[in-house]
CSV table of C-alpha atoms and ligand atoms in Angstrom, one decimal:
chain,number,residue,atom,x,y,z
A,1143,MET,CA,111.4,104.2,117.3
A,1144,THR,CA,108.1,105.8,116.3
A,1145,LYS,CA,109.5,109.2,117.2
A,1146,ILE,CA,112.5,108.6,114.9
A,1147,LEU,CA,110.2,107.6,112.1
A,1148,VAL,CA,108.0,110.7,112.5
A,1149,LEU,CA,111.1,112.9,112.6
A,1150,LEU,CA,112.4,111.3,109.5
A,1151,LEU,CA,109.1,111.7,107.8
A,1152,CYS,CA,108.9,115.4,108.7
A,1153,VAL,CA,112.4,115.9,107.4
A,1154,LEU,CA,111.5,114.1,104.1
A,1155,LEU,CA,108.2,116.0,103.8
A,1156,GLY,CA,109.9,119.3,104.3
A,1157,ALA,CA,112.9,118.3,102.2
A,1158,SER,CA,112.1,120.3,99.1
A,1159,GLU,CA,109.7,122.0,96.9
A,1160,VAL,CA,110.4,121.1,93.3
A,1161,VAL,CA,109.1,122.9,90.3
A,1162,ASN,CA,107.9,120.4,87.8
A,1163,GLY,CA,109.0,122.2,84.6
A,1164,SER,CA,107.2,119.9,82.2
A,1165,VAL,CA,103.7,120.7,83.5
A,1166,HIS,CA,104.4,124.1,85.1
A,1167,GLN,CA,103.0,122.9,88.4
A,1168,LYS,CA,104.5,123.2,91.8
A,1169,GLU,CA,104.3,119.9,93.7
A,1170,LYS,CA,105.7,119.2,97.0
A,1171,VAL,CA,107.8,116.0,97.3
A,1172,GLY,CA,106.8,113.9,100.2
A,1173,VAL,CA,106.7,110.4,101.6
A,1174,PHE,CA,103.4,108.7,102.2
A,1175,GLU,CA,102.6,105.7,104.3
A,1176,LEU,CA,100.0,103.1,103.8
A,1177,LYS,CA,99.3,100.8,106.7
A,1178,LYS,CA,97.3,97.7,107.1
A,1179,GLY,CA,97.8,95.2,109.9
A,1180,ASP,CA,101.5,94.2,110.0
A,1181,LEU,CA,102.2,95.7,106.6
A,1182,SER,CA,103.5,99.2,106.1
A,1183,LEU,CA,104.3,100.6,102.7
A,1184,LYS,CA,106.0,104.0,102.2
A,1185,VAL,CA,106.1,105.6,98.8
A,1186,THR,CA,107.1,109.0,97.4
A,1187,ASN,CA,105.8,111.1,94.6
A,1188,TRP,CA,109.4,111.5,93.4
A,1189,GLY,CA,109.3,109.0,90.5
A,1190,ALA,CA,106.1,107.4,92.1
A,1191,SER,CA,108.6,105.2,93.9
A,1192,ILE,CA,108.4,102.6,96.7
A,1193,VAL,CA,110.6,103.8,99.6
A,1194,SER,CA,110.0,100.9,102.0
A,1195,LEU,CA,107.9,97.8,102.7
A,1196,VAL,CA,107.9,96.6,106.3
A,1197,LEU,CA,106.5,93.2,107.2
A,1198,PRO,CA,107.1,90.5,109.8
A,1199,ASP,CA,109.4,87.5,109.4
A,1200,LYS,CA,108.6,84.0,110.8
A,1201,TYR,CA,109.4,85.1,114.3
A,1202,GLY,CA,107.2,88.2,114.0
A,1203,MET,CA,110.2,90.6,113.7
A,1204,LEU,CA,109.5,93.5,111.4
A,1205,GLY,CA,111.9,94.1,108.6
A,1206,ASP,CA,112.1,96.4,105.5
A,1207,VAL,CA,112.4,94.3,102.3
A,1208,VAL,CA,113.2,96.9,99.6
A,1209,LEU,CA,116.4,98.7,99.0
A,1210,GLY,CA,116.2,102.5,99.3
A,1211,TYR,CA,117.6,105.7,100.6
A,1212,ASN,CA,117.3,107.9,103.7
A,1213,SER,CA,116.3,111.1,101.9
A,1214,ILE,CA,114.6,112.5,98.9
A,1215,GLU,CA,117.8,114.1,97.9
A,1216,ASP,CA,119.3,110.6,97.5
A,1217,TYR,CA,116.4,109.5,95.4
A,1218,LYS,CA,117.0,112.5,93.1
A,1219,ASN,CA,120.6,111.4,92.7
A,1220,ASP,CA,119.9,107.7,92.2
A,1221,THR,CA,121.2,105.9,89.2
A,1222,SER,CA,119.9,102.4,90.2
A,1223,TYR,CA,116.1,103.2,89.9
A,1224,PHE,CA,115.5,102.0,93.5
A,1225,GLY,CA,111.8,101.4,93.9
A,1226,ALA,CA,110.9,103.7,91.0
A,1227,THR,CA,108.2,103.7,88.4
A,1228,VAL,CA,110.1,103.6,85.1
A,1229,GLY,CA,108.8,104.8,81.7
A,1230,ARG,CA,107.6,106.0,79.2
A,1231,ILE,CA,109.3,102.9,78.0
A,1232,ALA,CA,110.9,100.7,80.7
A,1233,ASN,CA,114.0,98.7,79.6
A,1234,ARG,CA,115.9,99.4,76.4
A,1235,ILE,CA,115.1,100.8,73.0
A,1236,GLY,CA,117.8,99.8,70.4
A,1237,GLY,CA,119.4,102.7,68.6
A,1238,ALA,CA,117.1,105.2,70.6
A,1239,GLN,CA,114.7,105.2,67.7
A,1240,PHE,CA,111.6,103.7,66.2
A,1241,ASN,CA,109.0,104.1,63.4
A,1242,LEU,CA,105.3,104.5,64.2
A,1243,ASN,CA,102.6,105.0,61.5
A,1244,GLY,CA,105.3,106.1,59.0
A,1245,ILE,CA,106.9,108.7,61.3
A,1246,HIS,CA,110.5,108.2,62.5
A,1247,TYR,CA,111.1,109.1,66.1
A,1248,LYS,CA,114.5,109.8,67.5
A,1249,ILE,CA,114.5,109.6,71.3
A,1250,VAL,CA,117.1,110.5,74.0
A,1251,ALA,CA,119.9,107.9,74.2
A,1252,ASN,CA,121.2,107.5,77.7
A,1253,GLU,CA,123.0,104.2,77.6
A,1254,GLY,CA,125.5,104.4,74.7
A,1255,ASN,CA,123.4,104.6,71.6
A,1256,ASN,CA,120.3,103.1,73.2
A,1257,THR,CA,117.6,104.4,75.5
A,1258,LEU,CA,117.1,102.9,79.0
A,1259,HIS,CA,114.1,103.4,81.2
A,1260,GLY,CA,112.6,106.3,79.2
A,1261,GLY,CA,115.7,108.4,78.6
A,1262,SER,CA,117.8,110.8,80.7
A,1263,ILE,CA,114.8,112.2,82.5
A,1264,GLY,CA,112.3,109.3,82.6
A,1265,PHE,CA,109.2,109.0,84.8
A,1266,SER,CA,111.5,107.9,87.6
A,1267,ASP,CA,113.0,111.5,87.6
A,1268,VAL,CA,109.9,113.6,87.8
A,1269,VAL,CA,107.5,114.8,90.5
A,1270,TRP,CA,104.1,113.2,90.4
A,1271,LYS,CA,100.9,114.7,91.7
A,1272,VAL,CA,99.1,113.1,94.6
A,1273,LYS,CA,95.6,112.4,93.5
A,1274,LYS,CA,94.1,110.2,96.2
A,1275,TYR,CA,95.5,109.2,99.5
A,1276,GLN,CA,94.0,107.0,102.3
A,1277,ARG,CA,96.5,105.9,104.9
A,1278,ASP,CA,94.5,103.3,106.8
A,1279,GLY,CA,91.3,101.3,106.6
A,1280,ASP,CA,90.3,98.3,104.7
A,1281,SER,CA,92.1,99.2,101.5
A,1282,PRO,CA,94.7,101.9,102.1
A,1283,ARG,CA,95.7,103.4,98.8
A,1284,ILE,CA,97.5,106.2,97.1
A,1285,THR,CA,97.3,107.3,93.4
A,1286,PHE,CA,100.0,109.4,91.7
A,1287,SER,CA,99.5,111.0,88.3
A,1288,TYR,CA,101.9,112.5,85.8
A,1289,GLN,CA,101.1,114.2,82.5
A,1290,SER,CA,103.9,113.5,80.1
A,1291,PHE,CA,104.1,116.1,77.2
A,1292,ASP,CA,104.4,115.6,73.5
A,1293,GLY,CA,108.0,115.3,72.6
A,1294,GLU,CA,109.2,114.5,76.2
A,1295,GLU,CA,112.5,112.6,75.7
A,1296,GLY,CA,111.4,112.4,72.1
A,1297,PHE,CA,108.2,110.3,72.6
A,1298,PRO,CA,105.1,111.3,70.6
A,1299,GLY,CA,101.9,112.7,72.2
A,1300,ASP,CA,100.7,113.9,75.5
A,1301,LEU,CA,100.2,111.0,77.9
A,1302,LEU,CA,98.3,110.9,81.2
A,1303,VAL,CA,99.8,108.3,83.5
A,1304,THR,CA,98.6,107.1,86.9
A,1305,VAL,CA,100.2,104.7,89.4
A,1306,SER,CA,98.2,103.4,92.3
A,1307,TYR,CA,99.5,101.5,95.3
A,1308,ILE,CA,96.9,99.6,97.3
A,1309,LEU,CA,97.2,97.3,100.3
A,1310,THR,CA,94.5,94.6,100.3
A,1311,GLY,CA,93.7,91.3,101.9
A,1312,LYS,CA,95.9,90.0,104.7
A,1313,SER,CA,99.3,90.9,103.3
A,1314,GLN,CA,99.0,92.0,99.7
A,1315,LEU,CA,100.3,94.9,97.7
A,1316,VAL,CA,98.6,95.8,94.4
A,1317,ILE,CA,100.2,98.2,91.9
A,1318,ILE,CA,98.0,99.5,89.1
A,1319,MET,CA,99.7,101.5,86.3
A,1320,LYS,CA,97.4,103.2,83.7
A,1321,ALA,CA,98.2,105.4,80.8
A,1322,LYS,CA,96.0,107.3,78.3
A,1323,ALA,CA,97.3,108.8,75.1
A,1324,LEU,CA,95.6,112.2,74.8
A,1325,ASN,CA,96.3,113.0,71.2
A,1326,LYS,CA,98.8,110.7,69.4
A,1327,PRO,CA,99.6,107.0,69.4
A,1328,THR,CA,102.7,106.2,71.4
A,1329,PRO,CA,104.5,103.2,72.8
A,1330,VAL,CA,104.1,102.7,76.6
A,1331,ASN,CA,105.7,100.2,78.8
A,1332,LEU,CA,105.8,101.0,82.5
A,1333,ALA,CA,107.5,98.9,85.2
A,1334,ASN,CA,108.2,99.1,89.0
A,1335,HIS,CA,111.9,98.8,89.7
A,1336,ALA,CA,111.9,97.7,93.4
A,1337,TYR,CA,114.9,95.8,94.5
A,1338,TRP,CA,113.6,93.1,96.9
A,1339,ASN,CA,115.6,91.5,99.7
A,1340,LEU,CA,113.3,89.3,101.7
A,1341,GLY,CA,115.9,88.8,104.4
A,1342,GLY,CA,115.9,92.6,105.0
A,1343,GLU,CA,117.3,95.4,102.9
A,1344,ASN,CA,120.4,95.6,105.1
A,1345,SER,CA,121.0,91.8,105.3
A,1346,GLY,CA,123.7,91.6,102.6
A,1347,ASN,CA,122.7,89.9,99.4
A,1348,VAL,CA,120.0,87.7,97.9
A,1349,LEU,CA,122.2,84.9,96.7
A,1350,ASN,CA,120.7,82.4,99.1
A,1351,GLU,CA,117.1,83.3,98.3
A,1352,VAL,CA,115.1,80.8,96.3
A,1353,VAL,CA,113.5,82.0,93.1
A,1354,GLN,CA,110.9,80.5,90.7
A,1355,ILE,CA,110.0,82.2,87.5
A,1356,PHE,CA,107.0,80.9,85.4
A,1357,GLY,CA,108.5,81.6,82.0
A,1358,SER,CA,109.9,78.8,79.8
A,1359,LYS,CA,111.4,81.2,77.2
A,1360,ILE,CA,113.5,84.3,77.3
A,1361,THR,CA,113.9,87.1,74.7
A,1362,LEU,CA,117.5,86.8,73.4
A,1363,VAL,CA,119.6,89.9,73.5
A,1364,ASP,CA,122.8,91.2,71.9
A,1365,SER,CA,125.9,92.4,73.8
A,1366,LYS,CA,124.2,95.7,74.6
A,1367,LEU,CA,121.1,93.9,76.0
A,1368,ILE,CA,119.0,94.8,73.0
A,1369,PRO,CA,116.6,92.0,71.9
A,1370,THR,CA,117.4,90.3,68.7
A,1371,GLY,CA,113.7,89.4,68.2
A,1372,LYS,CA,114.4,85.7,68.8
A,1373,PHE,CA,113.2,83.6,71.7
A,1374,ALA,CA,115.1,80.8,73.4
A,1375,SER,CA,114.0,78.0,75.7
A,1376,VAL,CA,115.4,78.2,79.2
A,1377,LYS,CA,115.8,74.4,79.2
A,1378,GLY,CA,119.3,73.3,80.2
A,1379,THR,CA,120.5,76.8,80.9
A,1380,PRO,CA,121.1,78.8,84.1
A,1381,TYR,CA,118.0,80.8,83.2
A,1382,ASP,CA,115.7,77.9,84.0
A,1383,PHE,CA,113.8,78.8,87.1
A,1384,LEU,CA,110.7,76.8,86.2
A,1385,ASN,CA,111.5,74.8,89.3
A,1386,PRO,CA,112.8,76.7,92.4
A,1387,HIS,CA,116.5,77.5,92.4
A,1388,VAL,CA,118.8,79.3,94.8
A,1389,VAL,CA,119.7,82.6,93.1
A,1390,GLY,CA,123.4,82.2,93.6
A,1391,SER,CA,123.6,78.5,92.5
A,1392,ARG,CA,124.3,79.3,88.8
A,1393,ILE,CA,125.0,83.0,88.9
A,1394,ASN,CA,128.7,82.5,88.0
A,1395,ASN,CA,127.9,80.5,84.9
A,1396,LYS,CA,129.8,81.7,81.8
A,1397,LYS,CA,126.5,82.5,80.1
A,1398,LEU,CA,125.9,85.2,82.6
A,1399,ALA,CA,129.4,86.6,82.6
A,1400,ALA,CA,128.7,89.6,80.4
A,1401,THR,CA,125.9,90.9,82.7
A,1402,LYS,CA,127.6,89.7,85.9
A,1403,GLY,CA,124.4,87.9,86.9
A,1404,TYR,CA,120.8,87.8,85.7
A,1405,ASP,CA,119.5,90.6,83.6
A,1406,ILE,CA,117.0,89.1,81.2
A,1407,ASN,CA,113.3,89.2,80.1
A,1408,TYR,CA,111.2,86.1,80.6
A,1409,VAL,CA,108.1,85.3,78.5
A,1410,LEU,CA,105.5,84.5,81.1
A,1411,ASP,CA,103.7,81.2,80.3
A,1412,GLY,CA,100.4,81.9,82.0
A,1413,GLU,CA,97.3,79.8,81.7
A,1414,LYS,CA,95.3,79.6,78.6
A,1415,GLY,CA,92.4,82.1,78.6
A,1416,LYS,CA,93.6,83.8,81.8
A,1417,LYS,CA,94.7,87.4,81.8
A,1418,ILE,CA,96.4,87.3,85.2
A,1419,LYS,CA,99.5,85.2,85.2
A,1420,LEU,CA,101.6,83.7,88.0
A,1421,ALA,CA,105.0,85.4,87.3
A,1422,ALA,CA,107.4,84.5,90.1
A,1423,LYS,CA,107.9,83.4,93.7
A,1424,VAL,CA,110.8,84.3,96.0
A,1425,PHE,CA,111.4,82.6,99.3
A,1426,ASP,CA,114.0,83.4,102.0
A,1427,LYS,CA,114.6,80.4,104.3
A,1428,LYS,CA,116.2,82.4,107.0
A,1429,SER,CA,113.4,84.9,107.6
A,1430,GLY,CA,110.7,82.6,106.3
A,1431,ARG,CA,109.4,85.4,104.1
A,1432,GLU,CA,107.8,84.6,100.8
A,1433,LEU,CA,106.7,86.8,97.9
A,1434,VAL,CA,104.4,85.6,95.1
A,1435,LEU,CA,103.9,87.9,92.1
A,1436,TYR,CA,101.0,87.9,89.6
A,1437,THR,CA,100.6,90.2,86.6
A,1438,ASN,CA,98.8,90.9,83.4
A,1439,ALA,CA,102.0,91.8,81.6
A,1440,PRO,CA,103.5,89.5,79.0
A,1441,GLY,CA,107.0,89.5,80.5
A,1442,VAL,CA,109.2,89.9,83.6
A,1443,GLN,CA,112.7,91.3,83.7
A,1444,PHE,CA,114.8,89.4,86.3
A,1445,TYR,CA,117.7,91.5,87.4
A,1446,THR,CA,120.0,90.6,90.3
A,1447,GLY,CA,121.4,94.1,91.0
A,1448,ASN,CA,124.6,93.2,89.3
A,1449,PHE,CA,125.9,96.7,88.9
A,1450,VAL,CA,125.0,98.0,92.3
A,1451,GLN,CA,128.2,99.1,93.9
A,1452,ASP,CA,129.0,101.1,97.1
A,1453,VAL,CA,125.5,102.6,97.2
A,1454,LYS,CA,124.8,104.2,100.5
A,1455,GLY,CA,121.3,103.2,101.5
A,1456,LYS,CA,119.0,103.5,104.5
A,1457,GLY,CA,120.5,103.8,107.9
A,1458,GLY,CA,124.0,104.1,106.2
A,1459,PHE,CA,124.0,100.5,105.1
A,1460,VAL,CA,126.1,100.2,101.9
A,1461,TYR,CA,124.6,98.1,99.1
A,1462,GLN,CA,126.9,96.0,96.9
A,1463,ALA,CA,126.2,93.7,93.9
A,1464,HIS,CA,123.2,91.4,94.4
A,1465,ALA,CA,122.0,93.4,97.5
A,1466,GLY,CA,118.5,93.0,96.0
A,1467,LEU,CA,116.7,91.4,93.1
A,1468,CYS,CA,114.2,93.0,90.7
A,1469,LEU,CA,111.2,91.3,89.1
A,1470,GLU,CA,110.0,94.0,86.7
A,1471,THR,CA,106.8,92.8,85.1
A,1472,GLN,CA,106.5,94.6,81.7
A,1473,ALA,CA,106.1,94.2,78.0
A,1474,PHE,CA,109.1,92.7,76.1
A,1475,PRO,CA,112.0,95.1,75.8
A,1476,ASP,CA,112.3,97.1,72.5
A,1477,SER,CA,108.9,95.8,71.5
A,1478,VAL,CA,108.4,99.0,69.4
A,1479,ASN,CA,111.2,97.7,67.0
A,1480,HIS,CA,110.0,94.1,66.9
A,1481,PRO,CA,106.7,93.5,65.1
A,1482,ASN,CA,106.7,89.8,66.3
A,1483,PHE,CA,106.5,91.0,70.0
A,1484,PRO,CA,103.1,91.9,71.5
A,1485,SER,CA,102.4,95.5,70.6
A,1486,THR,CA,103.0,98.3,73.2
A,1487,ILE,CA,101.2,101.0,71.2
A,1488,VAL,CA,98.7,102.9,73.1
A,1489,THR,CA,96.1,105.1,71.3
A,1490,PRO,CA,93.4,107.6,72.6
A,1491,GLU,CA,91.0,104.7,72.0
A,1492,LYS,CA,93.1,102.0,73.5
A,1493,PRO,CA,94.5,102.8,77.0
A,1494,TYR,CA,97.2,101.0,78.9
A,1495,LYS,CA,96.7,99.0,82.1
A,1496,HIS,CA,99.4,97.1,84.0
A,1497,LEU,CA,98.6,95.2,87.1
A,1498,MET,CA,101.0,93.7,89.7
A,1499,LEU,CA,99.8,91.7,92.7
A,1500,PHE,CA,102.4,90.9,95.4
A,1501,LYS,CA,101.3,88.3,98.0
A,1502,PHE,CA,103.5,88.2,101.1
A,1503,SER,CA,103.6,85.6,103.8
A,1504,HIS,CA,106.0,84.7,106.6
A,1505,ASN,CA,105.2,81.4,108.2
A,1506,LYS,CA,106.8,79.0,105.8
A,1507,ALA,CA,109.5,77.8,108.2
A,1508,LEU,CA,111.1,74.7,106.7
B,488,NAG,C1,125.4,111.5,93.7
B,488,NAG,O1,125.8,110.3,93.1
B,488,NAG,C2,127.1,110.2,92.7
B,488,NAG,C3,127.4,108.9,92.1
B,488,NAG,O2,126.4,108.4,91.4
B,488,NAG,C4,128.0,110.5,93.9
B,488,NAG,O3,129.4,110.5,93.5
B,488,NAG,C5,127.7,111.8,94.6
B,488,NAG,O4,128.4,111.9,95.8
B,488,NAG,C6,126.2,111.8,94.9
B,488,NAG,N1,125.8,113.1,95.4
B,488,NAG,C7,125.1,113.3,96.6
B,488,NAG,C8,124.8,114.7,97.0
B,488,NAG,O5,124.8,112.3,97.3
B,489,NAG,C1,127.3,104.3,68.6
B,489,NAG,O1,127.1,104.1,67.2
B,489,NAG,C2,128.2,104.5,66.4
B,489,NAG,C3,127.9,104.3,65.0
B,489,NAG,O2,127.4,103.0,64.7
B,489,NAG,C4,129.4,103.7,66.8
B,489,NAG,O3,130.6,104.1,66.1
B,489,NAG,C5,129.7,103.9,68.3
B,489,NAG,O4,130.7,103.0,68.8
B,489,NAG,C6,128.4,103.6,69.1
B,489,NAG,N1,128.6,103.9,70.5
B,489,NAG,C7,128.5,103.1,71.5
B,489,NAG,C8,128.7,103.7,72.9
B,489,NAG,O5,128.1,102.0,71.4
C-alpha cells in the first residue's frame, strides 16, 4: 500500500512543470503530505488545493473523506473546483462588474453574464509557490503563496495571497487564507471548495449524512443565483439546519428544484463579541465520523454537489450528484454590489484574513 502511494506521489511530483505566465516564474506542481497521528492531508500547489484527507472511522479503518482526482492533469481539467482555493472572489458577481471608489470594473464573465469563483482563470487554476513545508512534528504545515497581478481577470491591483494548511491538536485541520493589497483597493473573498464525504470519497453520496448549520438566515438569490440583497429566515423552510437534519430528507423540496439541491449562502449567527463562529457540523452514522467547522467568515455556502455528473475520481470511482457536500465559509456572495452586506474591500492598510478550523472525530457510535 505504502509502495503504491509513494509511486503515485512520484508520478504526481514528476507530472509536469508549468510556467506560471502571470508572475513569470517556473514552479513545479507537486503533491505534499502533512501527517500527524492518524490524520494525513495531501495538498497540491495547483490551485492550493486539498487532494485528500485520510482519517479513521469508528472501527479504526482509514478512509479518504474528500473528493478528488488521481493526477494533476485531472485537477487542471477540473470544472467542479474539487478541494480548490477559489478567488479572487469566491462565488458569484452579478453582471461581472462593480464600482469601487468611483471606478467601474468589468471582470471576466464565466457563467452566463456573471462571474463565478474569480473568472475563467481563478486562483484555483494557477500554480502557487511553496513557501514553507513541514511534513511531520507537532504542527505539520504548508504555506502556498500567489501574487495576483493588477487587472488579472479584470480585478484591480496587485494582491499577495497566502494559504496555509496546518494539522494541530488531536485531529484538527486549520486553513488560514491571507491577502494583502499591494497598491490598490480590491474586493477579496477566498474560500476552500472541498467536497466532503465522511463515509469515504468512494462511498456513493452524502444524502444520509446529518448536517447542522448555525445560520438562521440565508441571502436570497435570483434565478441565476445572484443575491437580491435581501435576507430570509430559514424557519419553516428546507433550508433550516439549526437542528440536525439528514441531508436528503428535504432535498427534493420544490424550493430546491432550480438548483437540484442545496446551493445557498447562510448568514452565520455566531456569539456576540466572538470573532470565531461555530459554522456547521456533519455527522455520518455509518462510519461514526464527525466534522465540526469554525470560522471567522460571515457566511457559509452550503452546496450538495448538485451538478457533479460522471466525474472520474480517485481509483477510477465515478462521482455523481451529491457525491460530496461543500461548506465554503466566505463573505456573502456579490458583496461588492450590495452595500448592506459586510464589506469585502481590502486595502494596503487593511489586509484580509480568513480562518477555518475543522475538528474531526470518529468515536460517536450511536
Ligand atoms: C477534460 O474534461 C472534459 C469534461 O469536462 C472531458 O470531456 C475530457 O475528456 C477531459 N480531458 C481529460 C484529458 O481528462
Ligand atoms: C446576458 O445579458 C443579455 C443582455 O441583458 C441578455 O440578452 C442575455 O440573455 C444574457 N445571457 C445570459 C446567458 O444570461
